[in-house]
XYZ file of C-alpha atoms in Angstrom:
317
model
C -161.998 71.241 -50.107
C -160.537 74.719 -50.665
C -156.908 75.840 -50.620
C -154.740 78.901 -50.052
C -151.141 79.480 -51.095
C -148.867 81.691 -49.001
C -145.736 82.960 -50.751
C -142.733 83.681 -48.507
C -141.265 86.845 -50.006
C -139.940 88.818 -47.025
C -138.398 85.879 -45.157
C -135.963 83.040 -45.882
C -137.985 79.797 -46.163
C -135.266 77.568 -44.684
C -135.065 79.672 -41.505
C -138.827 80.169 -41.334
C -139.604 76.438 -41.681
C -137.026 75.514 -39.009
C -134.665 72.538 -38.814
C -136.292 69.495 -40.413
C -139.441 71.607 -40.944
C -140.002 71.695 -37.165
C -141.997 74.940 -37.317
C -144.298 73.538 -40.019
C -144.895 70.401 -37.937
C -145.883 72.658 -35.033
C -148.332 74.546 -37.262
C -149.935 71.239 -38.196
C -150.582 70.490 -34.517
C -152.365 73.822 -34.066
C -154.411 73.328 -37.247
C -155.096 69.551 -37.225
C -158.108 69.869 -39.551
C -156.021 71.473 -42.309
C -153.648 69.723 -44.664
C -150.485 71.870 -44.694
C -147.685 71.412 -47.261
C -144.451 73.472 -47.365
C -142.304 73.393 -50.499
C -139.770 75.865 -51.839
C -140.999 79.361 -51.040
C -144.674 78.360 -50.743
C -146.925 77.061 -47.987
C -150.180 75.459 -49.168
C -153.098 74.707 -46.894
C -156.251 72.717 -47.744
C -159.498 72.696 -45.764
C -162.645 74.648 -44.838
C -162.838 78.357 -45.696
C -163.207 79.538 -42.105
C -160.130 77.629 -40.932
C -158.125 78.718 -43.967
C -158.951 82.346 -43.242
C -157.721 81.997 -39.656
C -154.607 80.116 -40.823
C -153.819 82.861 -43.352
C -154.181 85.565 -40.667
C -151.921 83.737 -38.208
C -149.339 83.008 -40.917
C -149.150 86.695 -41.784
C -148.577 87.461 -38.092
C -145.764 84.884 -37.982
C -144.168 86.192 -41.183
C -144.254 89.790 -39.917
C -142.778 88.716 -36.582
C -139.970 86.749 -38.252
C -139.194 89.565 -40.693
C -138.737 91.940 -37.759
C -137.008 89.735 -35.175
C -135.169 87.150 -37.365
C -136.223 84.470 -34.914
C -138.925 81.825 -34.750
C -139.084 79.022 -32.199
C -141.703 76.924 -30.437
C -142.424 79.565 -27.788
C -142.811 82.371 -30.327
C -145.090 80.294 -32.547
C -147.273 79.349 -29.575
C -147.579 82.996 -28.474
C -148.383 84.229 -31.983
C -150.957 81.494 -32.618
C -152.763 82.068 -29.329
C -152.589 85.897 -29.092
C -155.282 88.323 -30.095
C -152.849 90.887 -31.529
C -149.139 91.621 -31.889
C -149.296 93.720 -28.704
C -149.472 90.455 -26.751
C -146.185 89.010 -28.048
C -144.074 91.707 -29.745
C -141.231 93.497 -27.997
C -141.906 97.180 -27.512
C -139.886 99.359 -29.889
C -138.617 101.374 -26.966
C -137.794 98.323 -24.847
C -134.115 98.672 -23.993
C -133.725 100.956 -27.045
C -133.328 97.925 -29.323
C -132.511 99.151 -32.841
C -132.585 95.835 -34.672
C -133.208 92.210 -33.856
C -130.238 90.716 -35.658
C -129.437 87.234 -36.922
C -130.618 84.603 -34.456
C -132.564 87.219 -32.531
C -129.408 89.079 -31.440
C -130.397 92.368 -29.806
C -128.550 95.279 -31.372
C -128.749 98.537 -29.463
C -126.791 101.674 -28.661
C -124.429 100.692 -25.840
C -122.909 103.998 -24.732
C -124.141 107.513 -23.974
C -122.730 108.982 -27.183
C -124.092 106.136 -29.283
C -127.513 106.906 -27.821
C -126.960 110.581 -28.706
C -126.189 109.460 -32.263
C -129.477 107.531 -32.425
C -131.392 110.536 -31.097
C -129.669 112.966 -33.458
C -130.455 110.720 -36.418
C -134.133 110.810 -35.487
C -134.152 114.609 -35.316
C -131.947 115.418 -38.323
C -131.724 114.268 -41.934
C -127.943 114.653 -41.987
C -125.660 113.645 -39.129
C -121.874 113.526 -38.709
C -120.587 110.863 -36.278
C -116.973 111.581 -35.417
C -114.694 109.493 -33.228
C -111.766 107.079 -32.992
C -111.686 103.419 -34.023
C -113.949 101.016 -32.176
C -116.534 103.531 -30.961
C -119.378 101.891 -32.888
C -119.981 104.762 -35.340
C -120.438 102.594 -38.410
C -122.099 99.669 -36.618
C -124.704 101.884 -34.939
C -125.266 103.675 -38.251
C -125.843 100.427 -40.146
C -128.278 99.312 -37.404
C -130.221 102.572 -37.847
C -130.275 102.042 -41.617
C -131.549 98.444 -41.291
C -134.180 99.626 -38.789
C -135.383 102.302 -41.253
C -135.575 99.710 -44.049
C -137.495 97.229 -41.880
C -139.911 99.965 -40.809
C -140.389 100.920 -44.479
C -139.205 104.468 -43.764
C -136.800 104.138 -46.712
C -136.729 101.896 -49.765
C -133.001 101.224 -49.868
C -129.729 101.426 -47.995
C -126.638 102.836 -49.675
C -123.270 102.327 -48.004
C -120.159 103.952 -49.407
C -116.505 104.634 -48.592
C -113.706 106.451 -50.380
C -111.327 103.824 -51.807
C -108.164 105.326 -50.359
C -105.233 103.003 -49.720
C -103.973 102.948 -46.135
C -100.388 102.394 -47.251
C -101.325 99.778 -49.881
C -101.666 100.145 -53.622
C -104.912 99.022 -55.263
C -103.180 98.461 -58.585
C -101.080 95.620 -57.205
C -104.028 93.718 -55.751
C -105.235 90.717 -57.801
C -108.694 90.484 -59.370
C -111.209 92.748 -61.064
C -112.440 96.101 -59.726
C -115.065 94.529 -57.422
C -112.536 92.095 -55.930
C -110.074 94.944 -55.376
C -112.656 97.145 -53.698
C -114.468 94.549 -51.574
C -111.813 94.572 -48.804
C -112.496 98.313 -48.357
C -116.196 97.556 -47.930
C -115.670 94.610 -45.563
C -116.601 96.435 -42.311
C -119.942 97.340 -43.909
C -120.583 93.740 -44.996
C -119.627 92.512 -41.505
C -122.164 94.790 -39.823
C -124.921 93.802 -42.251
C -124.250 90.075 -41.721
C -124.928 90.559 -38.005
C -128.304 92.112 -38.737
C -129.758 90.408 -41.824
C -129.837 86.637 -42.535
C -127.356 85.622 -45.260
C -129.857 84.611 -47.968
C -131.969 87.716 -47.448
C -128.889 89.947 -47.493
C -127.753 88.350 -50.773
C -131.217 88.986 -52.229
C -131.193 92.623 -51.077
C -127.765 93.193 -52.637
C -128.799 91.450 -55.851
C -132.001 93.482 -56.310
C -130.378 96.773 -55.275
C -132.269 97.252 -52.002
C -128.832 97.403 -50.376
C -126.010 98.951 -52.372
C -122.377 98.935 -51.278
C -120.061 100.925 -53.517
C -117.006 103.183 -53.482
C -117.658 106.899 -53.280
C -116.737 107.526 -56.921
C -119.846 105.537 -57.955
C -122.093 108.151 -56.330
C -121.248 110.848 -58.882
C -124.238 112.028 -60.925
C -126.831 110.215 -58.790
C -129.753 111.616 -56.817
C -130.343 109.520 -53.725
C -134.085 109.495 -52.927
C -135.916 107.381 -50.317
C -132.633 106.055 -49.002
C -130.596 105.772 -45.836
C -127.083 106.633 -46.990
C -123.926 106.099 -44.950
C -120.552 107.541 -45.919
C -117.950 105.656 -43.905
C -114.322 106.742 -43.386
C -115.282 110.287 -44.346
C -111.895 111.644 -43.211
C -110.430 110.226 -46.441
C -112.598 112.341 -48.733
C -111.236 115.369 -50.532
C -113.039 118.729 -50.750
C -114.539 117.810 -54.145
C -115.598 114.316 -53.066
C -117.325 115.574 -49.919
C -119.155 118.350 -51.775
C -120.200 115.858 -54.471
C -121.510 113.420 -51.861
C -123.425 115.971 -49.788
C -125.194 117.297 -52.893
C -126.489 113.796 -53.821
C -129.175 114.092 -51.132
C -132.669 113.550 -52.536
C -136.194 113.506 -51.131
C -136.918 111.442 -48.010
C -133.223 110.690 -47.530
C -131.155 110.230 -44.388
C -127.396 110.879 -44.601
C -124.949 109.654 -41.964
C -121.269 110.502 -42.326
C -118.742 108.779 -40.088
C -115.046 109.412 -39.706
C -111.958 109.642 -37.557
C -109.913 112.804 -38.221
C -106.990 111.073 -36.486
C -106.723 108.424 -39.226
C -106.395 110.373 -42.470
C -104.797 108.385 -45.324
C -104.878 111.190 -47.904
C -101.667 112.453 -49.551
C -99.826 115.180 -47.633
C -101.144 118.720 -48.046
C -104.573 117.385 -49.135
C -107.326 118.867 -46.974
C -109.759 116.332 -45.520
C -113.277 116.936 -46.850
C -114.647 115.781 -43.505
C -112.691 118.299 -41.448
C -113.744 121.064 -43.810
C -117.418 120.024 -43.753
C -117.474 119.992 -39.950
C -116.353 123.628 -39.953
C -118.632 125.004 -42.651
C -121.796 123.071 -41.673
C -121.638 123.360 -37.877
C -124.341 126.043 -37.729
C -126.618 124.667 -40.459
C -130.068 123.719 -39.164
C -130.961 120.076 -39.818
C -127.330 118.935 -39.609
C -126.377 117.055 -36.436
C -122.850 116.443 -35.168
C -122.007 113.811 -32.564
C -118.493 113.375 -31.217
C -117.627 109.980 -29.762
C -114.533 109.422 -27.622
C -112.449 106.800 -25.803
C -115.351 106.083 -23.428
C -117.375 104.749 -26.366
C -114.822 102.110 -27.415
C -116.593 98.756 -27.386
C -113.877 96.578 -28.922
C -111.196 94.801 -26.865
C -110.264 96.753 -23.698
C -106.733 97.236 -25.110
C -108.099 99.359 -27.984
C -108.872 102.165 -25.548
C -105.309 101.981 -24.196
C -103.862 101.976 -27.728
C -105.860 105.122 -28.597
C -104.650 106.838 -25.417
C -101.021 105.866 -26.090
C -101.088 107.198 -29.651
C -102.841 110.365 -28.544
C -99.875 111.204 -26.295
C -97.452 110.974 -29.269
C -99.737 112.911 -31.638
C -100.141 115.688 -29.073
C -96.336 116.039 -28.880
C -96.148 116.450 -32.651
């Protein structure tokens, strides 16, 4: 009797095996002549060579499907095990413009016209500015595009960064070490990632550096190759910070810069690096600029009204 060992590297074993190993039990029903054992991160199968070869092929199809869609249930397993190729069970990439199949199979897609323009601009350009008020999905759509690029192996890593500028608070008075002080600034980026990548896999990516989340100051001196890089809250960069960031761009890199010029937390008389960059780069080929507005707000319906109300005061000033 021969055996094969399949190592689960790209997927989380607990999620792949299912509750109480339900998915493994289903596999056993489809391959009754094989002895199948699942432990830790390994699946072992014992039996005849021909059956083992077929089992290995089907397992690779299941692993690839789970890695892409973050979902595996009885129906999916049945379709994968009885299909000739992935064309018979996979969702078309263009179907509904789905960017990422998030945690639990959640479909993450551009929801508004300007978000769709952002997706299109990111495909055409290596550097894109996404400008708009709070709640317009700039960062969330950007993170989805970054996760999609990583899953499709178009890049090797995702780098997410923000300037650590206090919005009325003082970092020095916060408890904890530097990481604990800075993590609240990075929270929106973590939140988006948790929607799109299972917790254990996300922790692994952060631990091995596949996903890096760091304040802007940590970018100094680096060359960012083979990466999808997002600068969030770009309105809070200074001239020097923005120039430093833009010149980090390496080979096979995608840069997305998001910001809201209406929410600048810089000291008075300090020019926003984002505002300046929008002016000096507007005619540079390969740089895209997408402007989102109140119609793109996808948070609570009151957010749109809040933005409109504040706009009336700011216009008076």
